[in-house]
Steps between C-alpha positions, in 0.01 A plus 500: 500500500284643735620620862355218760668685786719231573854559654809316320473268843190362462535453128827303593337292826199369256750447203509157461115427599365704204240196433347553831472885505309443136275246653377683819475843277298331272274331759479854685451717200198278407359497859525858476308557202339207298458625190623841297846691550657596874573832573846575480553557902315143573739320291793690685387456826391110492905467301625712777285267772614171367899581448460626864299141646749271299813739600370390928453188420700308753767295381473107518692385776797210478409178671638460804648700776648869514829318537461345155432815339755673655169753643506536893171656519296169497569462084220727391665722224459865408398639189814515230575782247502249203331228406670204668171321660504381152829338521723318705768606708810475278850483707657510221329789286580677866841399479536625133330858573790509795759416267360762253473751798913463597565485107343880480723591821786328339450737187399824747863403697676526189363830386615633842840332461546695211356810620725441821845283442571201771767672680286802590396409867109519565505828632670623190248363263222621681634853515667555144198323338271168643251716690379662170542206321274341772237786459496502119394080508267604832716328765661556810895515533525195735357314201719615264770440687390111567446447129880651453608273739287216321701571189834496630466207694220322303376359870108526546562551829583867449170554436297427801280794652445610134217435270634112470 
């Protein structure tokens, strides 16, 4: 496949609208020259020009006021990394990818409870062997230390003010 020039971002934000980006590259590409073969940089550039207009495209806006939306900048909404103008706000696909987010720190809290036994105190672990353990996965120490915490007492709340 030839290289459009497009970063893994924009090939992600116009995922699920693949019908659209066909139809206005068609339309373009024949604007641009009626009849016989586009050069190879026109057909990049008008690709390039289209995944970039349908990438600003403003998002629709819920009915109703910021309040309902949960928005307190008068409900307009900024653009999103993925696709999810197409779809509606899930709670619970939300609630699942949080579950799924303290399952991995239940797994990464177990690792370090192994690499560091319960009754080594925090300071302990962190010295004999959490801070590289915390480097190797790309962490900090204060998060390894919450997830440890999350697997000895199994108690979410050990893991506020980290990545959950």
């Amino acid at each position: 496949m030839p290289d459009l020039g497009l970063s893994q971002r924009a090939l992600r934000e116009v995922h699920g609208r693949l019908d659209e980006l066909t139809t206005l590259v068609t339309e373009r590409l024949t604007t641009a020259r009626p009849t016989g073969q586009a050069e190879w940089s026109t057909v990049r550039y008008i690709v390039n020009q289209v995944v970039d207009e349908l990438r600003r495209e403003p998002l629709p806006t819920a009915s109703g006021t910021a309040d309902d939306n949960g928005l307190s900048d008068g409900g307009t909404l900024e653009r999103a990394p993925t696709n999810t103008e197409q779809q509606p706000i899930c709670t619970n696909a939300i609630r699942h990818l949080v579950d799924e987010l303290a399952t991995v720190g239940g797994r990464l809290g177990e690792i370090a409870l192994k690499l560091a036994p319960p009754y080594w105190s925090e300071e302990e672990a962190l010295d004999n062997i959490l801070t590289l353990f915390a480097d190797d996965i790309g962490s900090d120490p204060d998060t390894v230390l919450a997830l440890r915490r999350y697997a000895l007492t199994g108690d979410r709340r050990a893991l506020e003010g980290t990545w959950l």
